[in-house]
Short mmCIF file of C-alpha atoms and ligand atoms in Angstrom, two decimals:
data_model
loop_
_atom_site.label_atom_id
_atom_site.label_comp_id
_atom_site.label_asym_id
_atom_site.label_seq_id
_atom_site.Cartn_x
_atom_site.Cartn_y
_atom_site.Cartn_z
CA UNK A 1434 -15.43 -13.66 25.79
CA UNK A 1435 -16.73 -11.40 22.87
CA UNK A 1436 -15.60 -12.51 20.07
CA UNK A 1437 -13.92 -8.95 17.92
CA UNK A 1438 -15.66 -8.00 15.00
CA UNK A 1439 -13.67 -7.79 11.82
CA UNK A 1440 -13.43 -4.56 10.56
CA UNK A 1441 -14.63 -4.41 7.30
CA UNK A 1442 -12.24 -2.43 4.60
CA UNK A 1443 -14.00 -1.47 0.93
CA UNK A 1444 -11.33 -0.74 -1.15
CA UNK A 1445 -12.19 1.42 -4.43
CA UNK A 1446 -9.43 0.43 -6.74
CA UNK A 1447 -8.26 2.84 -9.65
CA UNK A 1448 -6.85 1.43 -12.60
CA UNK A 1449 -7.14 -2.35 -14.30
CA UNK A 1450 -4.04 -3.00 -16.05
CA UNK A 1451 -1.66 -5.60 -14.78
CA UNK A 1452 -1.34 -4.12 -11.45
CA UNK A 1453 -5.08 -3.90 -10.80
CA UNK A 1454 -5.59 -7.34 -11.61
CA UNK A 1455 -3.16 -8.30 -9.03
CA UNK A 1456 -4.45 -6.49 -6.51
CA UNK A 1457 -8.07 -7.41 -6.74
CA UNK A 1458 -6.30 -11.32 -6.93
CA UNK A 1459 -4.52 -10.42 -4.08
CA UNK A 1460 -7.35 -9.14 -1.69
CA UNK A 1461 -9.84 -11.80 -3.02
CA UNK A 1462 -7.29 -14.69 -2.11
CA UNK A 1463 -6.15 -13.41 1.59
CA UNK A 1464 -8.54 -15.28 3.14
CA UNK A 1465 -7.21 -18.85 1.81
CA UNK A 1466 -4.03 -17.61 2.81
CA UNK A 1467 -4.22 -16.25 6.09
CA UNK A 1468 -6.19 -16.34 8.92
CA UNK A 1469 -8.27 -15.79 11.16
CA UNK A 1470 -8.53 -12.17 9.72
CA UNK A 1471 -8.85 -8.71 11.75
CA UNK A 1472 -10.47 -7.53 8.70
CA UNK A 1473 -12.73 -8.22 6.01
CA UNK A 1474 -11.89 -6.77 2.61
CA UNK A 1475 -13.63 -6.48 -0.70
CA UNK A 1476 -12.93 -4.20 -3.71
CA UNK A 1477 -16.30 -2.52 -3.74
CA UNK A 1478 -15.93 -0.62 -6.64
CA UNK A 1479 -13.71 -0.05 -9.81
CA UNK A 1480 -12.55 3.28 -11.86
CA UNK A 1481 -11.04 2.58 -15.17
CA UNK A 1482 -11.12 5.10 -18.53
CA UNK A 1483 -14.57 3.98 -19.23
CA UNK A 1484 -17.44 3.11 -17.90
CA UNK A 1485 -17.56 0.20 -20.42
CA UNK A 1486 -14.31 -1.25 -19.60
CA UNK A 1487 -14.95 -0.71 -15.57
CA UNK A 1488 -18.28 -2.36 -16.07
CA UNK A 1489 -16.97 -5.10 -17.73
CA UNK A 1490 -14.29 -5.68 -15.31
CA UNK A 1491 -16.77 -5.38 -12.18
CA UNK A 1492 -19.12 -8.10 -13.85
CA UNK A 1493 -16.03 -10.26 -14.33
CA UNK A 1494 -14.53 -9.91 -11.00
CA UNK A 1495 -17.92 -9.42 -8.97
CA UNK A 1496 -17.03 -5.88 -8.14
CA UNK A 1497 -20.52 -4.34 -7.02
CA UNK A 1498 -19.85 -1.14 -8.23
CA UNK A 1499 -18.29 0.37 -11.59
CA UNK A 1500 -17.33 4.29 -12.77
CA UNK A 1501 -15.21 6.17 -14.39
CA UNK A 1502 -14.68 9.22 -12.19
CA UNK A 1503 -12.43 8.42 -9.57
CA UNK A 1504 -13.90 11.62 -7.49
CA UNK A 1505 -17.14 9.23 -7.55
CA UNK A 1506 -15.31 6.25 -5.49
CA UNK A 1507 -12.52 8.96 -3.64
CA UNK A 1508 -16.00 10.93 -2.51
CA UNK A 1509 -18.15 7.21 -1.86
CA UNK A 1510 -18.83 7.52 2.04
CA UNK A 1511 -18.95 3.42 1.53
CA UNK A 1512 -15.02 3.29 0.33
CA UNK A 1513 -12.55 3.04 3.12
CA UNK A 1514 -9.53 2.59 0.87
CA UNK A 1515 -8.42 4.04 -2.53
CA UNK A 1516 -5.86 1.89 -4.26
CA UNK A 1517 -4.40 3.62 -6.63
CA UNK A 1518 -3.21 1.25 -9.77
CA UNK A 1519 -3.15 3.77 -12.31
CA UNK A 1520 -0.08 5.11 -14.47
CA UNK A 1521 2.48 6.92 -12.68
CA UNK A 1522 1.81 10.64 -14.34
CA UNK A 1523 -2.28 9.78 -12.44
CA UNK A 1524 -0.87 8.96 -8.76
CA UNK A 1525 -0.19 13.38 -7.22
CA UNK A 1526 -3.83 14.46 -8.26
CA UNK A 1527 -5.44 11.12 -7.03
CA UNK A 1528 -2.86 11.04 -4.14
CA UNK A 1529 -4.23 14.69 -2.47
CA UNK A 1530 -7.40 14.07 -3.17
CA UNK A 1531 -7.95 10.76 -1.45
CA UNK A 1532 -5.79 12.08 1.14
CA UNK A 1533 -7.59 14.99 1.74
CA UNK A 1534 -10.87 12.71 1.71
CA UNK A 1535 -9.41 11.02 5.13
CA UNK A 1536 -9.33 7.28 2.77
CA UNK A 1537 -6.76 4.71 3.55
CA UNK A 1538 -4.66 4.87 0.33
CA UNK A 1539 -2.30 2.56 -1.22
CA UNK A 1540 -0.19 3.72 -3.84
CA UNK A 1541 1.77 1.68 -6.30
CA UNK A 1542 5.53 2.66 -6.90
CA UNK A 1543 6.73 5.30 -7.50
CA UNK A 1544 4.94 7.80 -5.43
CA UNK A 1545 4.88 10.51 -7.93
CA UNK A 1546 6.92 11.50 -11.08
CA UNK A 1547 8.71 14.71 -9.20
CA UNK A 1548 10.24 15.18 -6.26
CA UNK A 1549 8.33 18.37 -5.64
CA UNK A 1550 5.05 16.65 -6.28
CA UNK A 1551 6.16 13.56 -3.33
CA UNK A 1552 7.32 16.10 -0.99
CA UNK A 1553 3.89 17.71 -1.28
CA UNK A 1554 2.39 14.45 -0.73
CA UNK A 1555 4.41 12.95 2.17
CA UNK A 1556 3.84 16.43 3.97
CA UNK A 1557 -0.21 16.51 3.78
CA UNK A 1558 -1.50 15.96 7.19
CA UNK A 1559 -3.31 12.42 7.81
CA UNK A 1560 -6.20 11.84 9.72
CA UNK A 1561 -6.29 10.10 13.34
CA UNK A 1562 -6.48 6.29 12.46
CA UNK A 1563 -5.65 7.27 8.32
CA UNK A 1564 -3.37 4.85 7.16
CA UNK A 1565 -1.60 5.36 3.74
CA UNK A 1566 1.46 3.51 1.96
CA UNK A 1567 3.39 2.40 -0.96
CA UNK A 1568 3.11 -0.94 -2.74
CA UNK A 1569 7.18 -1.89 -2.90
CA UNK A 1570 6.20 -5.66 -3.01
CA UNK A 1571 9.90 -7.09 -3.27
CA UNK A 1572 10.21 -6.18 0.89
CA UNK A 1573 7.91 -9.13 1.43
CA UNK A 1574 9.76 -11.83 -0.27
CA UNK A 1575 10.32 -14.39 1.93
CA UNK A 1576 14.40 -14.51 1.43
CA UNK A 1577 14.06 -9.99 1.61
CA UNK A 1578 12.13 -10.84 4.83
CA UNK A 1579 14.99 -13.02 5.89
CA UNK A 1580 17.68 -11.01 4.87
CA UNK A 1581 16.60 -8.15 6.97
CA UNK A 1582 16.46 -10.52 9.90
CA UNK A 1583 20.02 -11.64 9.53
CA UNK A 1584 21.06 -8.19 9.29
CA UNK A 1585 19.00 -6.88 12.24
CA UNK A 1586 20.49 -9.91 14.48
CA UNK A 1587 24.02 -8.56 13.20
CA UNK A 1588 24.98 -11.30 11.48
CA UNK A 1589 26.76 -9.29 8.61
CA UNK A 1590 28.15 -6.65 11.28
CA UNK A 1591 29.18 -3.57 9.25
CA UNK A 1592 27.80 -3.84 5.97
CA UNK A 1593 30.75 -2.63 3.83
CA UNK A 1594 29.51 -2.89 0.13
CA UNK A 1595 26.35 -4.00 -1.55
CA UNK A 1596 24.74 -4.86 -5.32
CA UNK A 1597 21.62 -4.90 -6.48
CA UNK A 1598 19.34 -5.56 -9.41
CA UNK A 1599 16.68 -5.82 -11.31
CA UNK A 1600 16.82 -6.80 -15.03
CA UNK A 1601 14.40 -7.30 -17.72
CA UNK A 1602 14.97 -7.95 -21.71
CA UNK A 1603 11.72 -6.43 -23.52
CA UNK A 1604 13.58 -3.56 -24.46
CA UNK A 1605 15.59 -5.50 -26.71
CA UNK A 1606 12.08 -6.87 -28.78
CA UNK A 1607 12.62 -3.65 -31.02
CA UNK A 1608 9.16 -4.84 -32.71
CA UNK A 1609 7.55 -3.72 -29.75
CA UNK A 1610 5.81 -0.90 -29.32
CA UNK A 1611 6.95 1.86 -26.83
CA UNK A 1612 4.44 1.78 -23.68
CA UNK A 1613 3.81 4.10 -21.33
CA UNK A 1614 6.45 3.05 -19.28
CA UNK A 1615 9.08 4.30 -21.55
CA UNK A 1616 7.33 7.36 -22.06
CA UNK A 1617 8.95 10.08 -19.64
CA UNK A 1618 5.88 12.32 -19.81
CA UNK A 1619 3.79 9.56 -18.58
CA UNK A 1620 6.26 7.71 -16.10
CA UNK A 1621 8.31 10.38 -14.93
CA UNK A 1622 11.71 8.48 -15.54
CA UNK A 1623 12.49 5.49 -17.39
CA UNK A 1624 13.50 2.05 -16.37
CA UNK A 1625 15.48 3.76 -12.87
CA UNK A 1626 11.28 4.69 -12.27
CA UNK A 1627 9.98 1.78 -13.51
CA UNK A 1628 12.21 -1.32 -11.86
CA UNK A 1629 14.72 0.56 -9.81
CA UNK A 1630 12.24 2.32 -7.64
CA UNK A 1631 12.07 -2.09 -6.30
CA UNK A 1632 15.66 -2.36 -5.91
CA UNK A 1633 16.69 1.04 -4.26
CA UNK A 1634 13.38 0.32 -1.60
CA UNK A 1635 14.85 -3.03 -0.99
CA UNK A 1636 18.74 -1.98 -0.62
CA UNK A 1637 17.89 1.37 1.60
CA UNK A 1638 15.39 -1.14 3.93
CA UNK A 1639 18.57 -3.47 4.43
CA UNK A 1640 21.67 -1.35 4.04
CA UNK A 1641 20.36 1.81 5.03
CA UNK A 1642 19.13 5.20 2.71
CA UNK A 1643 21.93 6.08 0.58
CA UNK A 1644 22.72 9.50 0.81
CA UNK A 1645 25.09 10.42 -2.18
CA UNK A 1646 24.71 8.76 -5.63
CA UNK A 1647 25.98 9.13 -9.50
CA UNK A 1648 24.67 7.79 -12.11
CA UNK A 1649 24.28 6.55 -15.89
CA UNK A 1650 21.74 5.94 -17.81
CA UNK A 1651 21.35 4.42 -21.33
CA UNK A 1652 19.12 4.10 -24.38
CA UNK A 1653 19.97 1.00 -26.49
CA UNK A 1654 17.42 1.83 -29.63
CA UNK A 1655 16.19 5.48 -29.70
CA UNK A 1656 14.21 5.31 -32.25
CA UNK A 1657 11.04 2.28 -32.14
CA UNK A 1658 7.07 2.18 -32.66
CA UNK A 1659 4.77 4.68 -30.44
CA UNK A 1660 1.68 3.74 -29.04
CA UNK A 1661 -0.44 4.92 -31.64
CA UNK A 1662 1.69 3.01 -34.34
CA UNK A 1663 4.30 5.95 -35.57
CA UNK A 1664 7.56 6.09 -35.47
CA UNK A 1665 8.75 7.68 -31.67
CA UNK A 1666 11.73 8.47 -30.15
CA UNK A 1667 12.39 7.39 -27.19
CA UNK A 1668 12.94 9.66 -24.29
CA UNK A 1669 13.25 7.62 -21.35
CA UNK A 1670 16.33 5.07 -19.71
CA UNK A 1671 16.09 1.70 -21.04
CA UNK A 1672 19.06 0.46 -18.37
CA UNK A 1673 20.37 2.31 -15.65
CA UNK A 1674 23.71 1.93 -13.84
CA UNK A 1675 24.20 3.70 -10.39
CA UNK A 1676 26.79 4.23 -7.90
CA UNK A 1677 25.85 5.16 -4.59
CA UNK A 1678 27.27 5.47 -0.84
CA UNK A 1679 25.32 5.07 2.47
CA UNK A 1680 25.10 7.14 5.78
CA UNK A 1681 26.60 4.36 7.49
CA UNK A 1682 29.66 4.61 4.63
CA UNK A 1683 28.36 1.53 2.42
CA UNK A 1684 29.43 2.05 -1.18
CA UNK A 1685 27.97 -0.16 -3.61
CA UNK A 1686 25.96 0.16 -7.28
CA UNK A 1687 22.46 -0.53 -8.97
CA UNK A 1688 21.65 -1.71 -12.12
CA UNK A 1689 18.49 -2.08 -13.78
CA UNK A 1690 17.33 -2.55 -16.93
CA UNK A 1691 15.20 -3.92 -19.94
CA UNK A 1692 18.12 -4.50 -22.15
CA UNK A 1693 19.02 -8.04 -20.30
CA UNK A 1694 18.37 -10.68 -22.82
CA UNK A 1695 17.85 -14.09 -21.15
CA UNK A 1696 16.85 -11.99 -17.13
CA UNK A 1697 12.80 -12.59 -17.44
CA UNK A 1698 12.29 -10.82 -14.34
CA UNK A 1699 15.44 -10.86 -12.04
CA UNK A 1700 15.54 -8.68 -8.83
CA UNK A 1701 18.02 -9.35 -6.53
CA UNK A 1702 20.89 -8.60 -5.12
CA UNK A 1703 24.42 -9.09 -3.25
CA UNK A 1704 25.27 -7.27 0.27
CA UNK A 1705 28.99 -8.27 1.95
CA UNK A 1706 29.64 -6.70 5.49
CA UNK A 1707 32.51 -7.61 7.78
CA UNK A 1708 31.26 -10.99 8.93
CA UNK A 1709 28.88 -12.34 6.41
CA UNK A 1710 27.30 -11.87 3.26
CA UNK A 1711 23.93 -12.41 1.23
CA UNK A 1712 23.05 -13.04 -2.35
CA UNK A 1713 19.27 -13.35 -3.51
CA UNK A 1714 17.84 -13.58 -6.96
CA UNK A 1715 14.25 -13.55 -7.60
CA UNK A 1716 14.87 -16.62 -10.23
CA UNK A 1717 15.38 -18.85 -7.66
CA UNK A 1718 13.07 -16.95 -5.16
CA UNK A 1719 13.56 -20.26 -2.83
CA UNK A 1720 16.49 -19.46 -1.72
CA UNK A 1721 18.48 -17.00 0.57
CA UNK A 1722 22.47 -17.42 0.11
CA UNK A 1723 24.06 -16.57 3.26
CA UNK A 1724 28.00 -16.62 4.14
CA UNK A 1725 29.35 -16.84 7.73
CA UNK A 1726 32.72 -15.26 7.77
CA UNK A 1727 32.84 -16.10 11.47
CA UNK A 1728 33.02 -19.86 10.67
CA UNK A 1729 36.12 -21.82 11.14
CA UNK A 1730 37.85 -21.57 7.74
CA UNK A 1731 40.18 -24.70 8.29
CA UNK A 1732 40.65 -27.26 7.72
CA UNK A 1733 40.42 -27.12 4.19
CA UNK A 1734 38.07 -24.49 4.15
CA UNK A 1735 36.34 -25.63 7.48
CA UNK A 1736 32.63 -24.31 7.34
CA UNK A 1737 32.88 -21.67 5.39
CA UNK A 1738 30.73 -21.17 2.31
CA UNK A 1739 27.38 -20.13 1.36
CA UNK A 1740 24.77 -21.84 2.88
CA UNK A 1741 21.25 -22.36 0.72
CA UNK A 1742 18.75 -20.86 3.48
CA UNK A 1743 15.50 -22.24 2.69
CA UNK A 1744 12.85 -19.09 2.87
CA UNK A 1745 10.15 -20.78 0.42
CA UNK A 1746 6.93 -20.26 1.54
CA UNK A 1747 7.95 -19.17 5.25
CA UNK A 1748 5.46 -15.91 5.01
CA UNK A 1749 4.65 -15.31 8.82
CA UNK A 1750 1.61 -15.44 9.50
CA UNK A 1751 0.39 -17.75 6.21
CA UNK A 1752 -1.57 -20.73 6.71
CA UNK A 1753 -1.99 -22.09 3.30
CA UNK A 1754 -0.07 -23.42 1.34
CA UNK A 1755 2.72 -25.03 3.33
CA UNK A 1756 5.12 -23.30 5.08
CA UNK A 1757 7.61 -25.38 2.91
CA UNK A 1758 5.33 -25.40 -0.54
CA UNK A 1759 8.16 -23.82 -2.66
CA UNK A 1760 7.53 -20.42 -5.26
CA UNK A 1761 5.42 -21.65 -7.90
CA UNK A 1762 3.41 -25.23 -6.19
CA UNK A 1763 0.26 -23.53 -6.61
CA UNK A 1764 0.36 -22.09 -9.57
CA UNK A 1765 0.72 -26.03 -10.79
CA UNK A 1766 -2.60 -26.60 -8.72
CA UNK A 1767 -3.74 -23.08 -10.91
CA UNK A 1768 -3.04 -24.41 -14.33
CA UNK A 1769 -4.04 -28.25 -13.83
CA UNK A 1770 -7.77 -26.76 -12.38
CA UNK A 1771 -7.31 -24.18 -15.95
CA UNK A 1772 -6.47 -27.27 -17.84
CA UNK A 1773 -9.48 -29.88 -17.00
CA UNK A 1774 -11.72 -27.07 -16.66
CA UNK A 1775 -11.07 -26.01 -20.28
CA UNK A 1776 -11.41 -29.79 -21.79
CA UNK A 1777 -14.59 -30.02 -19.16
CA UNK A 1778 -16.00 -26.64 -20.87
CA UNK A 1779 -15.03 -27.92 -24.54
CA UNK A 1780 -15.35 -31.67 -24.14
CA UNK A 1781 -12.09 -32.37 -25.00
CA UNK A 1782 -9.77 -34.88 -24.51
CA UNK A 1783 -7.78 -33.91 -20.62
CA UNK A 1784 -4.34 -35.47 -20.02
CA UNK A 1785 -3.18 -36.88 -17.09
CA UNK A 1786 -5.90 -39.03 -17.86
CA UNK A 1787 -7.62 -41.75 -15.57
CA UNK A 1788 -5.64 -44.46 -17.73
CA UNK A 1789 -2.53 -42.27 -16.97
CA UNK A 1790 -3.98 -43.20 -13.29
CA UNK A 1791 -4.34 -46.89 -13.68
CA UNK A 1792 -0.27 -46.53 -15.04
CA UNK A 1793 0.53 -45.13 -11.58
CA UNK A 1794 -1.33 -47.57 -9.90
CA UNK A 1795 0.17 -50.79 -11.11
CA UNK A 1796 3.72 -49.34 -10.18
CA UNK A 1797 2.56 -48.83 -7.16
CA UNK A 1798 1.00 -52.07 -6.24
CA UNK A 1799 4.02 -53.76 -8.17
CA UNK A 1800 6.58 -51.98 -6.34
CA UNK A 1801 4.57 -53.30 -2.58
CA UNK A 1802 4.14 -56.79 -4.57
CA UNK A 1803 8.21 -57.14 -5.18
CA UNK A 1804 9.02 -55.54 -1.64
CA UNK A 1805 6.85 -58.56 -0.12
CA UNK A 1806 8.69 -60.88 -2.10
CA UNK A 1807 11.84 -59.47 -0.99
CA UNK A 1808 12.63 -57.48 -3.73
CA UNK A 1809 12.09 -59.57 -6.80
CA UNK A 1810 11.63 -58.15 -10.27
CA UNK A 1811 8.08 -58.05 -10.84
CA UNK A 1812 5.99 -56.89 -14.37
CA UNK A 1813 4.18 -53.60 -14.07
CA UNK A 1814 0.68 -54.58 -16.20
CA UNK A 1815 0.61 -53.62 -19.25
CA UNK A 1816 -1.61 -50.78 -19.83
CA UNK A 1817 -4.26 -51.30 -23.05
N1 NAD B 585 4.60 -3.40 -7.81
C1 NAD B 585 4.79 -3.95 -8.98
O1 NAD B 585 5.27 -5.07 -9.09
C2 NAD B 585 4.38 -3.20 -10.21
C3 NAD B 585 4.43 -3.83 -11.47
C4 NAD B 585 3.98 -3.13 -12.57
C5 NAD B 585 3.52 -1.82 -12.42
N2 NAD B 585 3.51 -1.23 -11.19
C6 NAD B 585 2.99 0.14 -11.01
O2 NAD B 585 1.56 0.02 -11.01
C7 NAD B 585 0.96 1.14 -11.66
C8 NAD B 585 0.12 0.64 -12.83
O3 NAD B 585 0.96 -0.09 -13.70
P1 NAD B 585 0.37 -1.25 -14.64
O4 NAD B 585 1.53 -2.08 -15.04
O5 NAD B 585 -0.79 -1.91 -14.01
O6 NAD B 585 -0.09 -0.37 -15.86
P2 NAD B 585 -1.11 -0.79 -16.99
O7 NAD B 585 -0.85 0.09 -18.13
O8 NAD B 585 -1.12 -2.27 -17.17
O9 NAD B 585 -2.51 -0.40 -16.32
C9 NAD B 585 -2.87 0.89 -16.00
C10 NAD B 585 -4.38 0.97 -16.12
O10 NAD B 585 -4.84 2.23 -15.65
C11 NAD B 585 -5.81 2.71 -16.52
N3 NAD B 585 -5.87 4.16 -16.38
C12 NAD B 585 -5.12 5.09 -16.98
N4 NAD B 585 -5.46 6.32 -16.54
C13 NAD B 585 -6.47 6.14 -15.66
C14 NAD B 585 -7.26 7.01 -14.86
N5 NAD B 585 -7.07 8.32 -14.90
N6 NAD B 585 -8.20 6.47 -14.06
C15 NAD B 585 -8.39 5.14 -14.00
N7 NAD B 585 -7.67 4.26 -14.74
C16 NAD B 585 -6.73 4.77 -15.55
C17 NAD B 585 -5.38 2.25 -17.89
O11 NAD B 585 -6.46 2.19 -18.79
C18 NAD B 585 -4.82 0.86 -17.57
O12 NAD B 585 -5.83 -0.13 -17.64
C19 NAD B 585 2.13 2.03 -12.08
O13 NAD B 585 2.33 3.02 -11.12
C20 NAD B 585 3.33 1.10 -12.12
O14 NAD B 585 4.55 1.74 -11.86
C21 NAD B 585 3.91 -1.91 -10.09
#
């Protein structure tokens, strides 16, 4: 049989902030992670503000090729994809344009910062084969992937009311400085833009598009540092509280916010229907809670309760790590590799050390030494 060639994808990737680091992580990685692959992608080429800074991020990232006119890598017969990491006041310009070019494009929430400017978008004609999309990451959380299954099976029935989330605290650090993210001009909204763009994706993917909403937003310190250092008011939502009702009749309410002390980054949220119910919180991103209100509920409570469904690292289709590694087992792997590398590259001292080895060792061999002898206490060595 012939064996299929991969088709091979060269993304051109706008933007290097935190969201183009990720991605170029992300599509460098894939291959550890899945496979066998019906592609083969590379980020060919990079478009920051300057040539200097795209250089220097193609030289540290092996990125062949380096500008800082996006029409040079939208107009590059070699690019196949445009992913499009830039701020959100950059993605309607970048968005025609790569659309119009017939490039795959990928564009990081939110789509625009107008209506008027996503209509225009979501009505330009693609090509035969064009394939273009949002990056609303949350949907392919393991416990968001499971969640949808539950409710597709019907496990909840009619979903009746739902919650959701998604909370951050650096709004509260009034030393620091405004970003572009709280500038409206720049962002298009505030924090509703920023983190509830996630959350209302999520809840209208598992509950259904809401149709009617109110709303209230809030600014908890007006006044803080700009970007260049002077005093700036603020003009966009630091939290966010809304109220909104589904096709299918589901009333329930969003929050989201960077006035949370104490959240670090916590999406989640809670949907009840007639027979069950779901709670997920991206803190313990293990984890899918799921109650059966079709369980016997005697005696003394019978089964009912929420049940811990294990998601972890269930992704279908992954082959590495584990199915059952938990959020987070590589990243030990990531910073223990960081750690001896950095001694290795300064020559000094690395801890677990091979004496720290030896320790292990003679519990070990005297834990199999006092099982042979039935279970008598026996001295771990010393170590020197
Ligand atoms: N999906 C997620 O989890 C997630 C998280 C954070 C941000 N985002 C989204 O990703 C996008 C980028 O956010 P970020 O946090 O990476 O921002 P960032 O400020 O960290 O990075 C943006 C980068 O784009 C560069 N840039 C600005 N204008 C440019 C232009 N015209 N051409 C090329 N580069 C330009 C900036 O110099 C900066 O390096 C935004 O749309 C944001 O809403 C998504």
């Amino acid at each position: 049989m012939m064996e299929q060639q991969a088709k091979k994808l060269r993304i051109g990737l706008l933007g290097f902030g935190s969201m183009g680091r990720t991605h170029t992580w992300a599509v460098q990685n894939i291959p550890f992670f899945y496979g066998p692959l019906p592609f083969s992608a590379q980020v060919s080429g990079v478009c920051t503000t300057t040539v200097e800074k795209s250089e220097c991020v193609a030289a540290e990232f092996s990125i062949p090729y380096a500008t800082a006119s996006e029409d040079d890598l939208i107009n590059d017969s070699d690019i196949d994809v445009i992913d499009i990491c830039t701020p959100n006041n950059c993605h309607f310009e970048t968005l025609k344009k790569a659309i119009r070019a017939g490039k795959h494009v990928l564009c990081e929430k939110p789509l625009c910062t107008t209506v008027t400017e996503a209509e225009e978008i979501a009505a330009l004609p693609l090509q035969a084969g064009q394939v273009c999309g949002m990056v609303f990451n949350n949907r392919w959380l393991t416990p968001v992937l499971r969640a949808k299954q539950l409710i597709s099976e019907g496990r909840l029935g009619k979903i009746l009311t739902f919650h959701g989330y998604y909370l951050h605290s650096s709004a509260t650090d009034t030393a620091r400085r405004a970003g572009w993210k709280q500038d409206k001009t720049v962002c298009g909204g505030g924090v509703l833009f920023d983190l509830g763009s996630h959350i209302i994706d999520t809840l209208g993917a598992l509950c259904g598009p809401m149709i009617e909403v109110s709303g209230m937003s809030q600014i908890g310190y007006p006044v803080r540092t700009g970007r260049n250092g002077d005093t700036w008011q603020t003009n966009a939502d630091e939290s966010f509280y809304l109220m909104g009702k589904t096709a299918d009749g589901a009333c329930g309410t969003v929050t989201v916010g960077k006035l949370q002390v104490g959240t670090n980054d916590d999406f989640g949220f809670e949907i009840y229907g007639e027979k069950g119910a779901l709670r997920f919180s991206l803190m313990e991103p293990n984890w899918l809670y799921y109650y059966d209100n079709t369980a016997p509920d005697s005696p003394i409570g019978g089964e009912r309760g929420f049940t811990r469904l294990e998601c972890v690292g269930r992704y279908p289709g992954l082959i590495f790590p584990s199915v059952k590694a938990p959020a987070g087992w590589l990243y030990g792997h990531l910073a223990s590799m960081h750690a001896f590398l950095s001694a290795a590259a300064t020559g000094t001292e690395f801890h677990p050390s091979l004496a720290d080895g030896l320790y292990v060792q003679r519990v070990m061999d005297a834990a199999y030494r006092s099982d042979e002898n039935r279970g008598v206490r026996t001295e771990v060595l010393p170590c020197s």
